[in-house]
Tab-separated table of C-alpha atoms in Angstrom:
chain	number	residue	atom	x	y	z
A	1	MET	CA	-0.096	0.085	0.317
A	2	LYS	CA	1.366	3.932	-0.807
A	3	ILE	CA	0.505	6.816	0.392
A	4	GLN	CA	1.026	10.255	-0.308
A	5	ALA	CA	0.005	13.184	2.263
A	6	GLN	CA	-0.053	16.933	1.122
A	7	ALA	CA	1.808	19.323	1.866
A	8	GLY	CA	1.371	21.127	4.568
A	9	LEU	CA	-2.400	19.782	4.637
A	10	GLU	CA	-1.579	17.586	8.158
A	11	SER	CA	-3.397	17.089	10.909
A	12	PRO	CA	-1.424	15.112	14.053
A	13	GLY	CA	-3.781	12.646	13.615
A	14	ARG	CA	-3.947	12.601	9.692
A	15	ARG	CA	0.338	11.485	10.650
A	16	ARG	CA	-0.212	8.611	13.309
A	17	LEU	CA	-2.679	7.499	11.214
A	18	LEU	CA	0.208	7.439	8.282
A	19	HIS	CA	1.970	5.643	10.702
A	20	THR	CA	-0.888	3.051	11.964
A	21	LEU	CA	-1.514	1.817	8.506
A	22	ALA	CA	1.964	1.844	6.616
A	23	ALA	CA	3.149	-0.664	10.048
A	24	VAL	CA	0.157	-2.605	9.595
A	25	GLY	CA	1.582	-2.962	5.476
A	26	GLY	CA	5.236	-3.468	7.080
A	27	VAL	CA	4.577	-6.770	9.519
A	28	ALA	CA	2.112	-7.381	6.908
A	29	ALA	CA	4.761	-7.659	4.043
A	30	LEU	CA	7.216	-9.844	6.540
A	31	GLY	CA	4.951	-11.947	7.762
A	32	GLY	CA	4.846	-12.635	4.195
A	33	CYS	CA	8.323	-13.040	3.258
A	34	ALA	CA	8.293	-15.584	7.487
A	35	ALA	CA	5.637	-17.360	5.819
A	36	GLY	CA	7.661	-17.317	2.643
A	37	ALA	CA	10.642	-18.570	4.418
A	38	GLN	CA	9.225	-21.463	6.605
A	39	SER	CA	7.387	-22.908	3.604
A	40	GLY	CA	10.706	-22.979	1.566
A	41	SER	CA	13.003	-24.517	4.726
A	42	GLY	CA	10.900	-27.448	5.171
A	43	GLY	CA	8.522	-27.784	2.349
A	44	ALA	CA	5.743	-30.967	2.337
A	45	ARG	CA	5.579	-34.037	4.105
A	46	MET	CA	7.304	-36.505	1.829
A	47	THR	CA	4.493	-39.456	1.168
A	48	GLY	CA	4.170	-43.060	-0.857
A	49	GLY	CA	7.507	-44.175	0.461
A	50	ARG	CA	8.337	-47.398	1.689
A	51	MET	CA	10.858	-48.513	3.498
A	52	SER	CA	12.675	-51.316	5.367
A	53	VAL	CA	13.356	-51.174	9.184
A	54	ARG	CA	15.222	-53.804	11.556
A	55	TRP	CA	16.703	-53.222	15.411
A	56	LEU	CA	19.889	-54.414	15.752
A	57	GLY	CA	19.356	-53.217	19.646
A	58	GLY	CA	20.844	-50.435	21.345
A	59	GLY	CA	21.207	-47.569	19.579
A	60	ILE	CA	21.204	-49.005	16.393
A	61	VAL	CA	19.649	-49.366	13.004
A	62	GLU	CA	19.762	-50.768	9.560
A	63	LEU	CA	17.238	-49.140	7.039
A	64	ALA	CA	16.581	-49.681	3.095
A	65	THR	CA	14.547	-49.732	0.147
A	66	PRO	CA	12.193	-52.043	0.173
A	67	ASP	CA	14.914	-53.816	-3.031
A	68	TYR	CA	18.310	-53.296	-0.155
A	69	LYS	CA	19.060	-50.904	-3.660
A	70	GLN	CA	19.565	-48.315	-0.665
A	71	ILE	CA	21.030	-48.962	2.892
A	72	ALA	CA	21.823	-47.056	6.082
A	73	TYR	CA	23.371	-47.362	9.194
A	74	GLY	CA	22.688	-45.235	12.242
A	75	ASP	CA	25.750	-45.653	14.071
A	76	ALA	CA	28.199	-49.001	14.090
A	77	TRP	CA	28.184	-51.638	16.727
A	78	PHE	CA	27.412	-54.448	15.736
A	79	TRP	CA	29.422	-57.959	17.120
A	80	SER	CA	30.094	-56.523	20.546
A	81	ASN	CA	26.569	-55.546	20.973
A	82	ALA	CA	24.723	-56.930	24.417
A	83	GLY	CA	21.524	-55.347	23.419
A	84	TRP	CA	20.529	-58.976	22.481
A	85	THR	CA	20.678	-60.555	25.194
A	86	ARG	CA	18.904	-59.535	27.657
A	87	PHE	CA	15.401	-60.483	25.371
A	88	ASN	CA	17.312	-63.583	24.790
A	89	VAL	CA	17.299	-63.126	21.300
A	90	PRO	CA	20.691	-65.255	19.469
A	91	LYS	CA	23.219	-62.544	17.061
A	92	PRO	CA	22.189	-63.761	13.398
A	93	VAL	CA	25.717	-64.696	12.079
A	94	GLU	CA	25.506	-61.375	9.677
A	95	TYR	CA	26.404	-58.923	12.717
A	96	SER	CA	28.790	-61.821	14.970
A	97	SER	CA	31.801	-60.690	13.276
A	98	PRO	CA	33.275	-58.510	10.557
A	99	ALA	CA	33.309	-61.334	8.341
A	100	GLY	CA	29.643	-62.285	8.715
A	101	PHE	CA	28.655	-58.449	7.717
A	102	ALA	CA	30.556	-57.953	4.922
A	103	GLN	CA	29.014	-61.228	3.350
A	104	TYR	CA	25.747	-60.522	4.043
A	105	VAL	CA	25.747	-56.010	3.112
A	106	LYS	CA	27.404	-57.733	0.039
A	107	GLY	CA	24.988	-60.111	-0.540
A	108	LYS	CA	22.546	-57.342	-0.841
A	109	ASN	CA	23.891	-56.506	-4.011
A	110	PRO	CA	23.867	-52.288	-3.279
A	111	ASP	CA	24.035	-48.701	-4.843
A	112	ALA	CA	24.732	-47.317	-2.142
A	113	VAL	CA	25.290	-48.332	2.001
A	114	PHE	CA	25.934	-45.098	3.909
A	115	MET	CA	27.267	-45.269	7.612
A	116	LEU	CA	25.863	-41.951	10.324
A	117	LEU	CA	27.776	-42.316	12.790
A	118	THR	CA	25.809	-39.697	15.784
A	119	HIS	CA	28.967	-39.717	18.085
A	120	ASP	CA	31.779	-41.557	19.072
A	121	HIS	CA	30.674	-43.720	21.923
A	122	GLY	CA	31.531	-47.345	22.461
A	123	ASP	CA	28.004	-48.362	21.852
A	124	HIS	CA	27.303	-46.518	19.060
A	125	MET	CA	31.226	-46.516	17.069
A	126	GLY	CA	32.105	-50.087	19.249
A	127	ASP	CA	32.653	-51.543	16.347
A	128	TYR	CA	32.738	-47.882	13.351
A	129	PHE	CA	36.156	-48.663	12.025
A	130	ALA	CA	35.828	-52.193	11.639
A	131	ALA	CA	32.571	-52.823	10.591
A	132	LEU	CA	34.044	-50.029	6.761
A	133	LYS	CA	37.276	-51.929	6.475
A	134	ALA	CA	35.116	-55.514	6.072
A	135	LEU	CA	32.310	-53.348	3.531
A	136	VAL	CA	35.574	-51.424	2.092
A	137	ASP	CA	37.723	-54.865	1.398
A	138	ALA	CA	34.601	-56.367	0.456
A	139	GLY	CA	33.838	-53.781	-2.495
A	140	VAL	CA	31.043	-52.258	-1.203
A	141	PRO	CA	30.261	-49.167	-2.672
A	142	VAL	CA	29.780	-47.875	1.182
A	143	MET	CA	30.283	-44.203	2.632
A	144	THR	CA	30.466	-42.678	5.507
A	145	THR	CA	28.997	-39.169	7.486
A	146	GLY	CA	29.594	-37.812	11.323
A	147	GLN	CA	29.916	-34.532	12.615
A	148	SER	CA	32.187	-32.337	10.471
A	149	ASP	CA	34.641	-31.422	13.261
A	150	LEU	CA	34.886	-35.264	14.234
A	151	MET	CA	35.421	-36.047	11.356
A	152	ARG	CA	38.422	-33.736	10.020
A	153	ALA	CA	39.892	-32.622	13.126
A	154	PRO	CA	43.486	-34.148	13.907
A	155	ASN	CA	42.535	-34.486	17.613
A	156	GLY	CA	39.243	-36.349	15.905
A	157	LEU	CA	38.791	-39.395	14.152
A	158	VAL	CA	41.763	-39.304	11.791
A	159	PRO	CA	43.806	-40.714	13.683
A	160	ASP	CA	41.420	-43.461	13.687
A	161	PHE	CA	40.624	-43.544	10.311
A	162	LYS	CA	44.242	-44.634	8.914
A	163	ASN	CA	44.744	-46.679	11.714
A	164	ALA	CA	42.230	-48.428	10.439
A	165	GLY	CA	43.913	-48.327	6.667
A	166	LEU	CA	40.520	-45.804	5.558
A	167	ASP	CA	41.554	-42.837	3.824
A	168	PRO	CA	38.689	-40.133	5.195
A	169	ALA	CA	39.230	-38.045	1.764
A	170	LYS	CA	37.812	-40.956	-0.136
A	171	ILE	CA	35.188	-42.556	2.897
A	172	VAL	CA	33.511	-39.646	4.847
A	173	VAL	CA	31.198	-37.466	2.388
A	174	ASN	CA	31.759	-34.378	0.963
A	175	GLY	CA	35.856	-34.755	-0.241
A	176	GLY	CA	36.351	-35.976	3.869
A	177	ALA	CA	34.254	-33.477	5.588
A	178	GLY	CA	31.988	-34.968	7.334
A	179	GLN	CA	28.220	-32.421	7.375
A	180	ASN	CA	27.954	-29.431	10.793
A	181	PHE	CA	24.066	-28.647	12.052
A	182	GLY	CA	21.798	-27.606	8.971
A	183	GLY	CA	24.152	-28.825	5.991
A	184	THR	CA	23.607	-32.112	4.190
A	185	SER	CA	25.514	-35.136	2.440
A	186	ARG	CA	25.052	-37.134	0.049
A	187	HIS	CA	25.126	-41.465	-0.784
A	188	GLY	CA	23.455	-42.741	-3.155
A	189	ALA	CA	19.920	-42.176	-3.445
A	190	MET	CA	19.625	-41.416	-0.442
A	191	THR	CA	20.269	-37.236	1.983
A	192	ALA	CA	21.316	-36.712	5.095
A	193	ARG	CA	20.771	-34.038	7.303
A	194	LEU	CA	22.591	-32.834	10.286
A	195	VAL	CA	20.800	-31.784	13.171
A	196	PRO	CA	21.207	-31.299	16.675
A	197	ALA	CA	21.475	-33.337	19.409
A	198	VAL	CA	22.153	-32.890	23.943
A	199	HIS	CA	24.427	-35.348	24.854
A	200	SER	CA	28.490	-35.701	25.795
A	201	THR	CA	30.981	-36.496	23.728
A	202	PHE	CA	34.311	-38.417	24.650
A	203	HIS	CA	35.980	-35.802	22.388
A	204	ALA	CA	34.102	-33.061	22.589
A	205	PHE	CA	32.957	-32.306	19.121
A	206	PRO	CA	28.603	-32.093	18.919
A	207	ALA	CA	26.341	-35.441	19.532
A	208	ALA	CA	23.780	-35.346	16.151
A	209	GLY	CA	21.116	-37.113	14.940
A	210	TYR	CA	19.836	-37.323	11.882
A	211	MET	CA	17.277	-36.405	9.546
A	212	LEU	CA	17.270	-38.986	6.564
A	213	ASP	CA	15.786	-39.321	3.049
A	214	ILE	CA	15.392	-42.683	2.116
A	215	GLY	CA	12.741	-45.336	-0.042
A	216	GLY	CA	10.864	-42.043	-1.184
A	217	LEU	CA	10.424	-40.704	3.082
A	218	ARG	CA	11.947	-38.184	6.232
A	219	VAL	CA	13.045	-40.640	9.094
A	220	TYR	CA	14.854	-39.247	12.549
A	221	ILE	CA	17.456	-40.768	13.657
A	222	SER	CA	17.702	-38.877	17.012
A	223	GLY	CA	20.961	-41.199	18.780
A	224	ASP	CA	21.465	-40.438	22.196
A	225	THR	CA	19.077	-37.682	23.289
A	226	ASP	CA	17.292	-35.743	26.314
A	227	LEU	CA	14.638	-33.966	25.237
A	228	PHE	CA	14.469	-30.127	23.957
A	229	GLY	CA	12.390	-27.856	22.462
A	230	ASP	CA	13.795	-27.469	19.147
A	231	MET	CA	12.098	-30.841	18.352
A	232	LYS	CA	9.730	-28.497	17.366
A	233	THR	CA	11.507	-26.553	15.509
A	234	LEU	CA	12.839	-29.333	13.921
A	235	GLY	CA	9.564	-31.071	13.068
A	236	GLU	CA	8.550	-27.493	11.827
A	237	ARG	CA	11.347	-27.598	9.123
A	238	TYR	CA	12.211	-31.425	8.835
A	239	GLN	CA	8.607	-32.431	8.704
A	240	PRO	CA	9.457	-36.470	8.980
A	241	ASN	CA	7.534	-38.832	8.896
A	242	VAL	CA	9.399	-41.253	10.932
A	243	ALA	CA	10.861	-41.265	14.262
A	244	ILE	CA	13.709	-43.376	15.492
A	245	VAL	CA	14.486	-42.557	18.907
A	246	CYS	CA	16.214	-43.479	21.951
A	247	VAL	CA	13.806	-44.172	25.963
A	248	GLY	CA	16.216	-46.208	27.936
A	249	ASP	CA	15.952	-43.343	30.136
A	250	GLY	CA	18.607	-43.564	32.940
A	251	PRO	CA	21.787	-41.856	33.086
A	252	TYR	CA	22.046	-41.264	29.877
A	253	THR	CA	18.938	-40.288	27.937
A	254	MET	CA	15.675	-39.729	28.096
A	255	GLY	CA	13.109	-41.947	29.144
A	256	PRO	CA	9.728	-43.381	27.564
A	257	GLU	CA	7.506	-41.031	27.825
A	258	GLU	CA	10.128	-37.376	27.016
A	259	ALA	CA	10.353	-39.819	24.171
A	260	ALA	CA	7.007	-39.907	23.320
A	261	ARG	CA	6.816	-35.995	23.658
A	262	ALA	CA	9.545	-35.532	20.571
A	263	CYS	CA	8.055	-37.607	18.695
A	264	GLN	CA	4.401	-34.839	19.083
A	265	TRP	CA	6.629	-32.048	18.721
A	266	LEU	CA	8.461	-33.086	15.607
A	267	GLY	CA	4.675	-34.512	13.759
A	268	VAL	CA	5.600	-38.028	12.928
A	269	GLN	CA	3.363	-40.748	11.637
A	270	HIS	CA	5.394	-43.368	13.546
A	271	ALA	CA	8.094	-43.737	15.795
A	272	ILE	CA	10.329	-47.070	16.736
A	273	PRO	CA	11.640	-47.017	20.709
A	274	VAL	CA	15.435	-47.339	20.531
A	275	HIS	CA	18.876	-47.450	22.659
A	276	TYR	CA	17.053	-49.567	25.383
A	277	ALA	CA	17.633	-53.208	27.288
A	278	HIS	CA	21.442	-53.568	26.599
A	279	ASN	CA	23.498	-52.485	29.538
A	280	PRO	CA	22.104	-52.720	33.402
A	281	ALA	CA	21.575	-48.067	33.480
A	282	VAL	CA	19.680	-48.255	31.120
A	283	LYS	CA	15.126	-49.358	31.120
A	284	GLY	CA	14.724	-52.543	30.341
A	285	VAL	CA	12.622	-55.217	27.614
A	286	GLU	CA	10.244	-53.228	29.370
A	287	ALA	CA	11.245	-49.697	27.850
A	288	GLY	CA	9.132	-50.059	24.821
A	289	GLU	CA	5.845	-50.900	26.258
A	290	GLU	CA	6.041	-47.850	28.551
A	291	PHE	CA	6.595	-45.671	25.084
A	292	ARG	CA	4.122	-47.661	22.770
A	293	ARG	CA	1.548	-46.360	26.232
A	294	ALA	CA	2.752	-42.946	26.583
A	295	LEU	CA	2.292	-42.435	23.092
A	296	ALA	CA	-1.296	-43.757	22.637
A	297	GLN	CA	-1.537	-41.029	25.794
A	298	ILE	CA	0.039	-38.314	24.704
A	299	ALA	CA	-0.507	-38.348	20.295
A	300	PRO	CA	-3.125	-41.744	19.818
A	301	GLY	CA	-2.940	-41.083	16.234
A	302	ILE	CA	0.984	-41.650	15.988
A	303	GLN	CA	1.452	-45.184	15.174
A	304	VAL	CA	4.158	-47.061	16.909
A	305	THR	CA	6.161	-50.276	15.949
A	306	VAL	CA	8.444	-51.919	18.802
A	307	MET	CA	10.800	-54.694	17.944
A	308	LYS	CA	13.364	-56.455	19.314
A	309	PRO	CA	16.409	-57.237	18.153
A	310	GLY	CA	16.515	-58.812	14.748
A	311	ASP	CA	13.079	-58.000	13.680
A	312	THR	CA	12.805	-56.271	10.386
A	313	SER	CA	9.327	-53.493	9.945
A	314	MET	CA	8.345	-52.154	6.429
A	315	ILE	CA	6.710	-49.010	7.242
A	316	GLN	CA	5.234	-46.974	3.973
A	317	THR	CA	3.461	-43.666	3.775
């Protein structure tokens, strides 16, 4: 709106009216810019996707397209993983040794395997370097990503990559740089965005979670975290379909009730609880059903899949 006044004819009341109208017009314009920015950064929620999820105990998951041409791992604690014992589930051969793992993944004939590292605690990266080396040696098209300073700093993981016989510039996305918060990495048909987590690390670089696009849907992988208010913003910005959330409670992460609130704030359609029953300090096998009950009270429209280690579920949006 353009308002013009004739010189010498403005009364104090008219000036106040003009200032008010100009302010209203400015707010409306700013509101229009804000709405456009929000829409542009978040976009519409993805629909029509399908993805296979396999829980591997603790906080570790295997995600894949139905044909297994695209495979992603949320962290890498496989043959050392203690998360199977309390469920009385025998660990399958493909997750019992580096050789078995490499044979299993190679047998899927994937176009891309993406290993997403959330942070450097042993129950998330205990088998990380051995798993990467096994896949590289088997000729599997694997890449990995993580928070950029952890990946590329001399006091980060660079020496560990080299000790494992891996070249960070070749195995870590973005030429060895990884990615930082708000940043993106791609491998095959998969796209990963790094998002914050409220947690500690050994190397003192930030812990993280991911928004992963795979199989036509978007998955939030929490890593280890507490509940924090910016999860609402993450939900608005990224519009995830599925949340894979830690629920173990105890000394380290949020519990079932907080995880249920996180899923509500994220606005997901589907939720899967992980990171429980893998050590005596966290909740046992009951945590999955506690999460289901909490979510039924807080956000009954969200579908919940409670799994045992080794279980596979097909998620469709």
